[in-house]
């Protein structure tokens, strides 16, 4: 707030003027402050939590959240994967990793690492987060409805296919990998980042 005195014909009027607030500029220092080394393993591993408005495209090292049809996010608690929280917290954050470099595209094979340092994995139809290996049980194929020329970005609907050929699905709060087909309901996830 700023005060301004205005003299009008011998009469003095005091005005309170509200100035518009501006958001802090997103600089390289701000973005580097949003990176941390807490992803487990010896010495940790770098993850990026840059805002979706600055980095909408998903790249290896990005932190993402996967929202299921029920509005809840995929998350890990006690090594079990579920869709229980409607808030983006550390238990629902996953770091994206892949064997090749570059942006993440349809049909890329990715790994999703939880903040506990362990990767999502599929054993039969069970989905868990038990170890940090990068084997076939931890590798997921990212799919969309039909191939698209642009990389996966915030707001995209994706499907995750396990090494079994089945897609991850959410029923209630339970996450499993039971069916080879993908549908728009139980198998779909919306990619999100922190705003």
PDB file of C-alpha atoms in Angstrom:
ATOM      1  CA  UNK A   1       0.000   0.000   0.000  1.00  0.00           C
ATOM      2  CA  UNK A   2       1.091   3.508  -0.722  1.00  0.00           C
ATOM      3  CA  UNK A   3      -0.467   6.757   0.517  1.00  0.00           C
ATOM      4  CA  UNK A   4      -0.844   9.799  -1.684  1.00  0.00           C
ATOM      5  CA  UNK A   5      -2.023  13.265  -0.581  1.00  0.00           C
ATOM      6  CA  UNK A   6      -4.195  15.097  -3.102  1.00  0.00           C
ATOM      7  CA  UNK A   7      -5.042  18.805  -2.713  1.00  0.00           C
ATOM      8  CA  UNK A   8      -8.345  19.788  -4.296  1.00  0.00           C
ATOM      9  CA  UNK A   9      -9.461  23.443  -3.954  1.00  0.00           C
ATOM     10  CA  UNK A  10      -8.146  23.958  -0.453  1.00  0.00           C
ATOM     11  CA  UNK A  11      -9.255  20.537   0.670  1.00  0.00           C
ATOM     12  CA  UNK A  12      -6.667  17.870   1.303  1.00  0.00           C
ATOM     13  CA  UNK A  13      -7.580  14.240   0.558  1.00  0.00           C
ATOM     14  CA  UNK A  14      -5.478  11.263   1.597  1.00  0.00           C
ATOM     15  CA  UNK A  15      -5.665   8.332  -0.855  1.00  0.00           C
ATOM     16  CA  UNK A  16      -4.545   4.765  -0.204  1.00  0.00           C
ATOM     17  CA  UNK A  17      -3.276   3.216  -3.411  1.00  0.00           C
ATOM     18  CA  UNK A  18      -2.871  -0.550  -3.718  1.00  0.00           C
ATOM     19  CA  UNK A  19      -0.050  -1.597  -6.003  1.00  0.00           C
ATOM     20  CA  UNK A  20      -0.334  -4.894  -7.892  1.00  0.00           C
ATOM     21  CA  UNK A  21       1.757  -7.725  -6.520  1.00  0.00           C
ATOM     22  CA  UNK A  22       4.101  -9.530  -8.840  1.00  0.00           C
ATOM     23  CA  UNK A  23       5.117 -13.159  -8.459  1.00  0.00           C
ATOM     24  CA  UNK A  24       8.749 -13.947  -7.948  1.00  0.00           C
ATOM     25  CA  UNK A  25      10.623 -14.415 -11.188  1.00  0.00           C
ATOM     26  CA  UNK A  26      11.573 -18.016 -11.956  1.00  0.00           C
ATOM     27  CA  UNK A  27      15.317 -17.830 -12.425  1.00  0.00           C
ATOM     28  CA  UNK A  28      17.989 -20.491 -12.782  1.00  0.00           C
ATOM     29  CA  UNK A  29      18.735 -20.039  -9.066  1.00  0.00           C
ATOM     30  CA  UNK A  30      15.080 -20.757  -8.204  1.00  0.00           C
ATOM     31  CA  UNK A  31      15.059 -23.848 -10.421  1.00  0.00           C
ATOM     32  CA  UNK A  32      18.322 -25.164  -8.974  1.00  0.00           C
ATOM     33  CA  UNK A  33      16.891 -24.684  -5.471  1.00  0.00           C
ATOM     34  CA  UNK A  34      14.064 -27.012  -6.492  1.00  0.00           C
ATOM     35  CA  UNK A  35      16.484 -29.858  -7.113  1.00  0.00           C
ATOM     36  CA  UNK A  36      17.515 -32.121  -4.283  1.00  0.00           C
ATOM     37  CA  UNK A  37      19.420 -35.324  -3.642  1.00  0.00           C
ATOM     38  CA  UNK A  38      17.075 -37.530  -1.645  1.00  0.00           C
ATOM     39  CA  UNK A  39      16.290 -40.408  -3.988  1.00  0.00           C
ATOM     40  CA  UNK A  40      18.170 -43.095  -2.098  1.00  0.00           C
ATOM     41  CA  UNK A  41      21.282 -45.001  -2.939  1.00  0.00           C
ATOM     42  CA  UNK A  42      24.845 -44.037  -2.092  1.00  0.00           C
ATOM     43  CA  UNK A  43      25.097 -40.270  -2.397  1.00  0.00           C
ATOM     44  CA  UNK A  44      21.524 -39.961  -3.641  1.00  0.00           C
ATOM     45  CA  UNK A  45      20.480 -39.020  -7.123  1.00  0.00           C
ATOM     46  CA  UNK A  46      19.378 -35.676  -8.540  1.00  0.00           C
ATOM     47  CA  UNK A  47      15.674 -35.078  -9.164  1.00  0.00           C
ATOM     48  CA  UNK A  48      14.051 -32.011 -10.668  1.00  0.00           C
ATOM     49  CA  UNK A  49      10.854 -30.521  -9.290  1.00  0.00           C
ATOM     50  CA  UNK A  50      10.739 -27.571 -11.630  1.00  0.00           C
ATOM     51  CA  UNK A  51       7.289 -26.090 -12.142  1.00  0.00           C
ATOM     52  CA  UNK A  52       5.042 -27.448 -14.886  1.00  0.00           C
ATOM     53  CA  UNK A  53       4.740 -23.981 -16.438  1.00  0.00           C
ATOM     54  CA  UNK A  54       8.508 -23.882 -17.048  1.00  0.00           C
ATOM     55  CA  UNK A  55       9.100 -27.588 -17.830  1.00  0.00           C
ATOM     56  CA  UNK A  56       5.866 -29.146 -19.193  1.00  0.00           C
ATOM     57  CA  UNK A  57       7.643 -31.911 -21.155  1.00  0.00           C
ATOM     58  CA  UNK A  58       8.645 -35.022 -19.171  1.00  0.00           C
ATOM     59  CA  UNK A  59      12.376 -35.771 -19.243  1.00  0.00           C
ATOM     60  CA  UNK A  60      14.544 -38.273 -17.363  1.00  0.00           C
ATOM     61  CA  UNK A  61      15.156 -36.924 -13.863  1.00  0.00           C
ATOM     62  CA  UNK A  62      11.815 -35.093 -13.654  1.00  0.00           C
ATOM     63  CA  UNK A  63       9.532 -35.513 -10.671  1.00  0.00           C
ATOM     64  CA  UNK A  64       5.986 -36.369 -11.717  1.00  0.00           C
ATOM     65  CA  UNK A  65       2.685 -37.286 -10.112  1.00  0.00           C
ATOM     66  CA  UNK A  66       0.238 -39.760 -11.689  1.00  0.00           C
ATOM     67  CA  UNK A  67      -3.451 -38.989 -11.081  1.00  0.00           C
ATOM     68  CA  UNK A  68      -5.862 -41.904 -11.471  1.00  0.00           C
ATOM     69  CA  UNK A  69      -9.506 -41.746 -12.622  1.00  0.00           C
ATOM     70  CA  UNK A  70     -10.668 -41.354  -9.004  1.00  0.00           C
ATOM     71  CA  UNK A  71      -8.717 -38.093  -8.582  1.00  0.00           C
ATOM     72  CA  UNK A  72      -6.156 -39.742  -6.312  1.00  0.00           C
ATOM     73  CA  UNK A  73      -2.436 -40.019  -6.971  1.00  0.00           C
ATOM     74  CA  UNK A  74      -0.346 -43.154  -7.268  1.00  0.00           C
ATOM     75  CA  UNK A  75       1.732 -43.348  -4.108  1.00  0.00           C
ATOM     76  CA  UNK A  76       3.899 -45.604  -1.971  1.00  0.00           C
ATOM     77  CA  UNK A  77       3.438 -46.404   1.706  1.00  0.00           C
ATOM     78  CA  UNK A  78       5.310 -49.222   3.428  1.00  0.00           C
ATOM     79  CA  UNK A  79       6.538 -50.472   0.020  1.00  0.00           C
ATOM     80  CA  UNK A  80       2.913 -50.907  -1.156  1.00  0.00           C
ATOM     81  CA  UNK A  81       1.600 -48.959  -4.129  1.00  0.00           C
ATOM     82  CA  UNK A  82      -1.887 -47.501  -3.930  1.00  0.00           C
ATOM     83  CA  UNK A  83      -3.990 -44.522  -5.000  1.00  0.00           C
ATOM     84  CA  UNK A  84      -5.094 -43.113  -1.655  1.00  0.00           C
ATOM     85  CA  UNK A  85      -4.204 -39.408  -1.516  1.00  0.00           C
ATOM     86  CA  UNK A  86      -5.694 -36.519  -3.442  1.00  0.00           C
ATOM     87  CA  UNK A  87      -2.705 -34.329  -2.530  1.00  0.00           C
ATOM     88  CA  UNK A  88       0.724 -34.112  -4.150  1.00  0.00           C
ATOM     89  CA  UNK A  89       3.078 -35.081  -1.349  1.00  0.00           C
ATOM     90  CA  UNK A  90       6.448 -36.839  -1.254  1.00  0.00           C
ATOM     91  CA  UNK A  91       4.831 -40.314  -1.073  1.00  0.00           C
ATOM     92  CA  UNK A  92       3.104 -39.591  -4.410  1.00  0.00           C
ATOM     93  CA  UNK A  93       6.202 -38.217  -6.184  1.00  0.00           C
ATOM     94  CA  UNK A  94       8.075 -40.355  -8.711  1.00  0.00           C
ATOM     95  CA  UNK A  95      11.326 -39.626 -10.510  1.00  0.00           C
ATOM     96  CA  UNK A  96      11.263 -40.653 -14.162  1.00  0.00           C
ATOM     97  CA  UNK A  97      14.244 -42.522 -15.539  1.00  0.00           C
ATOM     98  CA  UNK A  98      14.937 -44.365 -18.789  1.00  0.00           C
ATOM     99  CA  UNK A  99      17.855 -46.156 -20.395  1.00  0.00           C
ATOM    100  CA  UNK A 100      18.093 -43.756 -23.329  1.00  0.00           C
ATOM    101  CA  UNK A 101      18.540 -39.981 -23.343  1.00  0.00           C
ATOM    102  CA  UNK A 102      16.047 -37.318 -24.340  1.00  0.00           C
ATOM    103  CA  UNK A 103      12.400 -36.542 -23.696  1.00  0.00           C
ATOM    104  CA  UNK A 104       9.918 -39.304 -22.834  1.00  0.00           C
ATOM    105  CA  UNK A 105       7.758 -40.454 -25.782  1.00  0.00           C
ATOM    106  CA  UNK A 106       5.001 -42.983 -26.468  1.00  0.00           C
ATOM    107  CA  UNK A 107       6.444 -46.537 -26.285  1.00  0.00           C
ATOM    108  CA  UNK A 108       9.509 -45.475 -24.250  1.00  0.00           C
ATOM    109  CA  UNK A 109      10.586 -47.846 -21.495  1.00  0.00           C
ATOM    110  CA  UNK A 110      10.781 -45.978 -18.196  1.00  0.00           C
ATOM    111  CA  UNK A 111      11.442 -46.566 -14.505  1.00  0.00           C
ATOM    112  CA  UNK A 112       9.519 -44.770 -11.755  1.00  0.00           C
ATOM    113  CA  UNK A 113      11.507 -44.250  -8.556  1.00  0.00           C
ATOM    114  CA  UNK A 114       9.701 -43.350  -5.337  1.00  0.00           C
ATOM    115  CA  UNK A 115      11.184 -41.011  -2.747  1.00  0.00           C
ATOM    116  CA  UNK A 116      12.161 -44.090  -0.717  1.00  0.00           C
ATOM    117  CA  UNK A 117      14.761 -44.805  -3.447  1.00  0.00           C
ATOM    118  CA  UNK A 118      12.969 -47.912  -4.715  1.00  0.00           C
ATOM    119  CA  UNK A 119      11.347 -48.409  -8.109  1.00  0.00           C
ATOM    120  CA  UNK A 120       7.816 -49.472  -8.966  1.00  0.00           C
ATOM    121  CA  UNK A 121       7.790 -53.112  -9.996  1.00  0.00           C
ATOM    122  CA  UNK A 122       5.275 -55.702 -11.157  1.00  0.00           C
ATOM    123  CA  UNK A 123       5.298 -59.306  -9.914  1.00  0.00           C
ATOM    124  CA  UNK A 124       2.409 -61.243 -11.482  1.00  0.00           C
ATOM    125  CA  UNK A 125      -0.442 -58.775 -11.068  1.00  0.00           C
ATOM    126  CA  UNK A 126       0.943 -57.201  -7.866  1.00  0.00           C
ATOM    127  CA  UNK A 127       2.473 -53.713  -8.025  1.00  0.00           C
ATOM    128  CA  UNK A 128       4.963 -52.835  -5.302  1.00  0.00           C
ATOM    129  CA  UNK A 129       8.020 -50.705  -4.590  1.00  0.00           C
ATOM    130  CA  UNK A 130      10.541 -53.096  -3.022  1.00  0.00           C
ATOM    131  CA  UNK A 131      14.005 -52.506  -4.478  1.00  0.00           C
ATOM    132  CA  UNK A 132      16.210 -50.218  -6.538  1.00  0.00           C
ATOM    133  CA  UNK A 133      16.973 -52.640  -9.376  1.00  0.00           C
ATOM    134  CA  UNK A 134      16.559 -51.645 -13.028  1.00  0.00           C
ATOM    135  CA  UNK A 135      15.371 -54.957 -14.424  1.00  0.00           C
ATOM    136  CA  UNK A 136      12.392 -56.097 -16.495  1.00  0.00           C
ATOM    137  CA  UNK A 137      10.062 -56.144 -13.464  1.00  0.00           C
ATOM    138  CA  UNK A 138      10.756 -52.460 -12.817  1.00  0.00           C
ATOM    139  CA  UNK A 139      10.602 -51.372 -16.454  1.00  0.00           C
ATOM    140  CA  UNK A 140       7.290 -49.910 -17.652  1.00  0.00           C
ATOM    141  CA  UNK A 141       6.319 -48.995 -21.203  1.00  0.00           C
ATOM    142  CA  UNK A 142       4.606 -45.628 -21.390  1.00  0.00           C
ATOM    143  CA  UNK A 143       1.712 -45.554 -23.849  1.00  0.00           C
ATOM    144  CA  UNK A 144      -0.861 -43.071 -25.083  1.00  0.00           C
ATOM    145  CA  UNK A 145      -3.966 -43.519 -27.184  1.00  0.00           C
ATOM    146  CA  UNK A 146      -2.185 -43.832 -30.482  1.00  0.00           C
ATOM    147  CA  UNK A 147       1.322 -42.689 -31.333  1.00  0.00           C
ATOM    148  CA  UNK A 148       1.922 -38.952 -31.088  1.00  0.00           C
ATOM    149  CA  UNK A 149       4.803 -36.962 -32.509  1.00  0.00           C
ATOM    150  CA  UNK A 150       5.278 -34.797 -29.403  1.00  0.00           C
ATOM    151  CA  UNK A 151       6.835 -35.989 -26.140  1.00  0.00           C
ATOM    152  CA  UNK A 152       4.785 -36.788 -23.041  1.00  0.00           C
ATOM    153  CA  UNK A 153       3.893 -33.581 -21.201  1.00  0.00           C
ATOM    154  CA  UNK A 154       1.910 -32.365 -18.209  1.00  0.00           C
ATOM    155  CA  UNK A 155      -1.795 -33.029 -18.700  1.00  0.00           C
ATOM    156  CA  UNK A 156      -1.306 -36.011 -21.031  1.00  0.00           C
ATOM    157  CA  UNK A 157      -3.259 -39.211 -20.414  1.00  0.00           C
ATOM    158  CA  UNK A 158      -0.894 -42.185 -20.291  1.00  0.00           C
ATOM    159  CA  UNK A 159      -1.013 -45.930 -19.687  1.00  0.00           C
ATOM    160  CA  UNK A 160       1.758 -48.009 -18.099  1.00  0.00           C
ATOM    161  CA  UNK A 161       2.390 -51.505 -19.488  1.00  0.00           C
ATOM    162  CA  UNK A 162       4.409 -53.963 -17.411  1.00  0.00           C
ATOM    163  CA  UNK A 163       6.759 -56.715 -18.642  1.00  0.00           C
ATOM    164  CA  UNK A 164       3.789 -59.116 -18.322  1.00  0.00           C
ATOM    165  CA  UNK A 165       1.958 -57.254 -21.102  1.00  0.00           C
ATOM    166  CA  UNK A 166      -0.651 -56.076 -18.597  1.00  0.00           C
ATOM    167  CA  UNK A 167      -1.392 -52.434 -17.833  1.00  0.00           C
ATOM    168  CA  UNK A 168      -1.384 -50.907 -14.367  1.00  0.00           C
ATOM    169  CA  UNK A 169      -4.947 -50.335 -13.191  1.00  0.00           C
ATOM    170  CA  UNK A 170      -6.578 -48.655 -10.208  1.00  0.00           C
ATOM    171  CA  UNK A 171      -9.773 -49.978  -8.651  1.00  0.00           C
ATOM    172  CA  UNK A 172     -10.751 -48.006  -5.575  1.00  0.00           C
ATOM    173  CA  UNK A 173      -7.375 -47.437  -3.920  1.00  0.00           C
ATOM    174  CA  UNK A 174      -5.767 -50.700  -5.098  1.00  0.00           C
ATOM    175  CA  UNK A 175      -3.149 -50.666  -7.884  1.00  0.00           C
ATOM    176  CA  UNK A 176      -2.502 -53.843  -9.865  1.00  0.00           C
ATOM    177  CA  UNK A 177      -1.487 -54.969 -13.356  1.00  0.00           C
ATOM    178  CA  UNK A 178      -4.198 -57.384 -14.449  1.00  0.00           C
ATOM    179  CA  UNK A 179      -5.341 -56.769 -18.020  1.00  0.00           C
ATOM    180  CA  UNK A 180      -3.544 -56.522 -21.381  1.00  0.00           C
ATOM    181  CA  UNK A 181      -6.040 -54.044 -22.793  1.00  0.00           C
ATOM    182  CA  UNK A 182      -6.040 -50.394 -21.892  1.00  0.00           C
ATOM    183  CA  UNK A 183      -9.183 -48.405 -21.313  1.00  0.00           C
ATOM    184  CA  UNK A 184      -9.923 -44.794 -20.512  1.00  0.00           C
ATOM    185  CA  UNK A 185     -10.956 -45.480 -16.924  1.00  0.00           C
ATOM    186  CA  UNK A 186      -9.079 -47.739 -14.564  1.00  0.00           C
ATOM    187  CA  UNK A 187      -5.883 -47.913 -16.658  1.00  0.00           C
ATOM    188  CA  UNK A 188      -5.435 -44.203 -17.413  1.00  0.00           C
ATOM    189  CA  UNK A 189      -3.196 -41.780 -15.523  1.00  0.00           C
ATOM    190  CA  UNK A 190      -2.862 -38.018 -15.990  1.00  0.00           C
ATOM    191  CA  UNK A 191       0.721 -36.737 -15.812  1.00  0.00           C
ATOM    192  CA  UNK A 192       1.198 -33.833 -13.419  1.00  0.00           C
ATOM    193  CA  UNK A 193       4.074 -31.875 -11.904  1.00  0.00           C
ATOM    194  CA  UNK A 194       4.136 -29.325  -9.112  1.00  0.00           C
ATOM    195  CA  UNK A 195       2.582 -26.055 -10.341  1.00  0.00           C
TER     196      UNK A 195
END
